[in-house]
Amino acid sequence: EEYGTFVLVETPEEIDRLGRVGSTNEEVMLANRSLHQFFFSHVSWTKEEDDEKKAGFYIKTLELPPPAEKMFKLFSNWSIMRILARLGFNRLIAKQNATTNASASAIGALVINRTEPLDFVKIGRAVERLWLTATSLGLSLQPLTGVLFFKLKLDGGEREGFSPHEQKLIADAYQEASKICKADGKYIAFMFRIGRGDAPSAHAIRFPLAEAVTVRS
């Protein structure tokens, strides 16, 4: 069954460029009120909160050093983050994340011909296989998908949530990724960085399988 085209980028210069593409997510999200509020509404700040929600992002899984974790809590306040974004703090964070992204051994992508719902179901299956295979080989994988989904939203005509400046940032970042991955008019459905890393210090809880799947005899 055809899932899409697999691309793996390993040259340092192109990894660096794709690292910056991936960090466009933070540059846009931290300065966009709707995206900021959506993201932070899904952050769990304690293990107890994560156990209760069983969804979103447990703060410890973000692997932030203690000082950065405290700053992250500060960033969750939109009134504060709006002022910091005006001072360019979102660009500073994006620059730091770009460096982290570029520290990977490689950055990969899955490219599809169409963006129909079934295509994303197939890509979801491919991602599962890819991630499980990487884990079995002792490799760590991290998605870099924010800017891809922003671009998909813009392509669908939903532009009112982004300022003209943000729309250009997203379009330029996606064009850069498309050029490097040789997408040639196709769509980059999934992008990730991969390499060897330390074991995670925490895991986010998820719904037990029995709560998410119904098995009929």
Short mmCIF file of C-alpha atoms in Angstrom, two decimals:
data_model
loop_
_atom_site.label_atom_id
_atom_site.label_comp_id
_atom_site.label_asym_id
_atom_site.label_seq_id
_atom_site.Cartn_x
_atom_site.Cartn_y
_atom_site.Cartn_z
CA GLU A 1 0.00 0.00 0.00
CA GLU A 2 1.33 3.44 -0.93
CA TYR A 3 1.79 5.74 2.07
CA GLY A 4 3.86 8.53 0.56
CA THR A 5 7.47 9.39 -0.18
CA PHE A 6 10.08 9.20 2.57
CA VAL A 7 12.81 11.87 2.60
CA LEU A 8 15.84 11.89 4.92
CA VAL A 9 18.09 14.96 5.07
CA GLU A 10 21.56 14.42 6.55
CA THR A 11 23.77 17.30 5.34
CA PRO A 12 24.53 19.80 8.17
CA GLU A 13 23.60 22.85 6.09
CA GLU A 14 20.17 21.48 5.13
CA ILE A 15 19.53 20.17 8.66
CA ASP A 16 20.23 23.67 9.94
CA ARG A 17 17.78 25.18 7.44
CA LEU A 18 15.06 22.68 8.30
CA GLY A 19 15.73 23.29 11.99
CA ARG A 20 14.83 26.92 11.42
CA VAL A 21 11.74 25.87 9.47
CA GLY A 22 10.59 23.77 12.41
CA SER A 23 11.10 26.61 14.87
CA THR A 24 8.71 28.85 12.91
CA ASN A 25 6.04 27.09 14.94
CA GLU A 26 7.24 28.74 18.17
CA GLU A 27 7.80 32.11 16.53
CA VAL A 28 4.19 32.22 15.32
CA MET A 29 2.49 30.43 18.22
CA LEU A 30 3.96 32.55 21.00
CA ALA A 31 2.88 35.80 19.31
CA ASN A 32 -0.58 34.65 18.18
CA ARG A 33 -3.22 34.92 20.89
CA SER A 34 -5.48 32.10 19.65
CA LEU A 35 -2.63 29.65 19.12
CA HIS A 36 -1.00 30.65 22.41
CA GLN A 37 -4.18 30.06 24.38
CA PHE A 38 -4.91 26.78 22.59
CA PHE A 39 -1.43 25.44 23.30
CA PHE A 40 -1.22 26.43 26.95
CA SER A 41 -4.75 25.17 27.64
CA HIS A 42 -3.33 21.72 26.82
CA VAL A 43 -0.30 21.94 29.11
CA SER A 44 -0.43 19.96 32.37
CA TRP A 45 1.75 21.52 35.05
CA THR A 46 1.73 18.62 37.53
CA LYS A 47 1.66 14.82 37.30
CA GLU A 48 -1.70 14.83 39.07
CA GLU A 49 -3.17 17.16 36.44
CA ASP A 50 -1.77 15.01 33.65
CA ASP A 51 -3.20 11.86 35.25
CA GLU A 52 -6.60 13.53 35.36
CA LYS A 53 -6.59 14.99 31.82
CA LYS A 54 -4.89 12.07 30.06
CA ALA A 55 -4.32 14.41 27.12
CA GLY A 56 -2.14 17.33 26.12
CA PHE A 57 1.44 18.03 27.17
CA TYR A 58 2.86 17.19 30.59
CA ILE A 59 5.41 19.93 31.31
CA LYS A 60 8.14 17.46 32.30
CA THR A 61 7.96 15.73 28.89
CA LEU A 62 9.15 18.96 27.26
CA GLU A 63 12.56 18.33 28.87
CA LEU A 64 13.05 21.96 29.86
CA PRO A 65 15.83 22.84 32.33
CA PRO A 66 14.42 24.17 35.66
CA PRO A 67 14.93 27.89 34.87
CA ALA A 68 13.27 27.51 31.45
CA GLU A 69 10.39 25.58 33.01
CA LYS A 70 9.67 28.51 35.32
CA MET A 71 9.84 30.90 32.38
CA PHE A 72 7.44 28.65 30.45
CA LYS A 73 4.90 29.07 33.23
CA LEU A 74 5.33 32.83 32.85
CA PHE A 75 4.81 32.57 29.10
CA SER A 76 1.42 30.93 29.68
CA ASN A 77 0.06 34.34 30.71
CA TRP A 78 -0.97 35.99 27.44
CA SER A 79 -0.76 39.54 28.82
CA ILE A 80 2.89 38.95 29.68
CA MET A 81 3.69 37.00 26.51
CA ARG A 82 2.15 39.69 24.31
CA ILE A 83 4.57 42.26 25.73
CA LEU A 84 7.50 39.86 25.42
CA ALA A 85 6.56 39.09 21.81
CA ARG A 86 6.60 42.80 20.97
CA LEU A 87 10.15 42.84 22.29
CA GLY A 88 11.05 39.93 20.01
CA PHE A 89 11.16 37.26 22.69
CA ASN A 90 9.26 34.79 20.51
CA ARG A 91 11.96 35.12 17.84
CA LEU A 92 14.66 34.52 20.45
CA ILE A 93 12.96 31.34 21.63
CA ALA A 94 12.50 30.20 18.02
CA LYS A 95 16.21 30.79 17.38
CA GLN A 96 17.14 28.67 20.40
CA ASN A 97 14.76 25.91 19.31
CA ALA A 98 16.17 26.03 15.78
CA THR A 99 19.61 25.28 17.23
CA THR A 100 18.16 22.36 19.20
CA ASN A 101 16.38 21.05 16.11
CA ALA A 102 19.59 21.25 14.09
CA SER A 103 21.50 19.19 16.67
CA ALA A 104 19.74 16.06 15.37
CA SER A 105 21.60 13.51 13.27
CA ALA A 106 19.02 13.91 10.51
CA ILE A 107 15.67 15.49 9.71
CA GLY A 108 13.13 13.50 7.76
CA ALA A 109 9.79 14.05 6.08
CA LEU A 110 6.88 12.13 4.62
CA VAL A 111 5.48 13.64 1.42
CA ILE A 112 2.02 12.89 0.00
CA ASN A 113 0.32 13.64 -3.31
CA ARG A 114 -3.00 14.83 -1.89
CA THR A 115 -4.38 16.19 1.38
CA GLU A 116 -7.59 14.19 1.60
CA PRO A 117 -8.55 12.71 5.01
CA LEU A 118 -7.67 9.18 3.88
CA ASP A 119 -4.16 10.35 2.92
CA PHE A 120 -3.56 11.49 6.48
CA VAL A 121 -4.89 8.21 7.86
CA LYS A 122 -2.32 6.41 5.72
CA ILE A 123 0.43 8.79 6.80
CA GLY A 124 -0.59 8.20 10.41
CA ARG A 125 0.03 4.50 9.90
CA ALA A 126 3.38 5.22 8.29
CA VAL A 127 4.37 7.46 11.21
CA GLU A 128 3.50 4.70 13.68
CA ARG A 129 5.69 2.22 11.83
CA LEU A 130 8.49 4.75 11.46
CA TRP A 131 8.44 5.73 15.13
CA LEU A 132 8.28 2.13 16.39
CA THR A 133 11.14 1.14 14.11
CA ALA A 134 13.25 4.09 15.28
CA THR A 135 12.56 3.22 18.92
CA SER A 136 13.49 -0.43 18.35
CA LEU A 137 16.85 0.77 16.99
CA GLY A 138 17.53 2.92 20.03
CA LEU A 139 16.79 6.19 18.23
CA SER A 140 14.72 9.14 19.44
CA LEU A 141 12.21 10.87 17.15
CA GLN A 142 10.54 14.25 17.60
CA PRO A 143 7.83 15.66 15.30
CA LEU A 144 8.32 19.11 13.77
CA THR A 145 4.85 19.56 12.34
CA GLY A 146 3.45 22.88 13.56
CA VAL A 147 4.31 24.95 10.50
CA LEU A 148 3.02 22.19 8.20
CA PHE A 149 -0.42 22.31 9.80
CA PHE A 150 -0.42 26.10 9.77
CA LYS A 151 0.23 25.95 6.02
CA LEU A 152 -2.55 23.40 5.55
CA LYS A 153 -4.92 25.76 7.36
CA LEU A 154 -3.92 28.65 5.10
CA ASP A 155 -4.32 26.48 2.00
CA GLY A 156 -7.84 25.67 3.19
CA GLY A 157 -8.71 29.38 3.14
CA GLU A 158 -8.65 29.88 6.93
CA ARG A 159 -6.45 32.95 7.02
CA GLU A 160 -8.33 35.11 9.50
CA GLY A 161 -6.46 33.57 12.44
CA PHE A 162 -3.07 34.75 11.12
CA SER A 163 -1.74 38.24 10.52
CA PRO A 164 -0.27 39.02 7.07
CA HIS A 165 3.20 38.86 8.65
CA GLU A 166 2.49 35.42 10.14
CA GLN A 167 1.09 34.18 6.83
CA LYS A 168 4.32 35.18 5.09
CA LEU A 169 6.46 33.53 7.78
CA ILE A 170 4.52 30.29 7.37
CA ALA A 171 4.55 30.38 3.56
CA ASP A 172 8.28 31.15 3.41
CA ALA A 173 9.16 28.41 5.92
CA TYR A 174 7.08 25.84 4.08
CA GLN A 175 8.59 26.82 0.73
CA GLU A 176 12.06 26.34 2.21
CA ALA A 177 11.13 22.86 3.48
CA SER A 178 9.52 21.98 0.17
CA LYS A 179 12.65 22.98 -1.71
CA ILE A 180 14.97 20.95 0.52
CA CYS A 181 12.68 17.90 0.55
CA LYS A 182 12.07 18.19 -3.21
CA ALA A 183 8.33 18.02 -2.66
CA ASP A 184 7.74 19.36 -6.21
CA GLY A 185 4.17 20.52 -5.70
CA LYS A 186 3.28 17.68 -3.34
CA TYR A 187 2.53 18.16 0.35
CA ILE A 188 4.85 17.58 3.30
CA ALA A 189 2.53 15.83 5.73
CA PHE A 190 5.01 15.03 8.50
CA MET A 191 8.47 16.27 9.42
CA PHE A 192 10.66 15.05 12.25
CA ARG A 193 14.15 15.11 13.68
CA ILE A 194 15.87 11.88 14.61
CA GLY A 195 19.03 10.78 16.37
CA ARG A 196 20.37 9.26 19.56
CA GLY A 197 19.33 10.91 22.79
CA ASP A 198 19.06 10.36 26.51
CA ALA A 199 16.11 8.44 27.90
CA PRO A 200 13.09 10.71 28.55
CA SER A 201 12.80 11.99 32.11
CA ALA A 202 9.00 11.70 32.07
CA HIS A 203 6.15 10.21 30.06
CA ALA A 204 2.73 11.71 29.44
CA ILE A 205 -0.13 9.50 30.53
CA ARG A 206 -2.63 8.36 27.92
CA PHE A 207 -6.05 6.76 27.95
CA PRO A 208 -5.95 3.00 28.52
CA LEU A 209 -6.64 1.09 25.31
CA ALA A 210 -9.90 -0.24 26.74
CA GLU A 211 -11.21 3.33 27.08
CA ALA A 212 -10.31 4.26 23.51
CA VAL A 213 -11.17 1.10 21.55
CA THR A 214 -14.31 -0.99 21.41
CA VAL A 215 -13.79 -4.61 20.40
CA ARG A 216 -16.81 -6.40 18.99
CA SER A 217 -16.94 -10.16 18.96
#
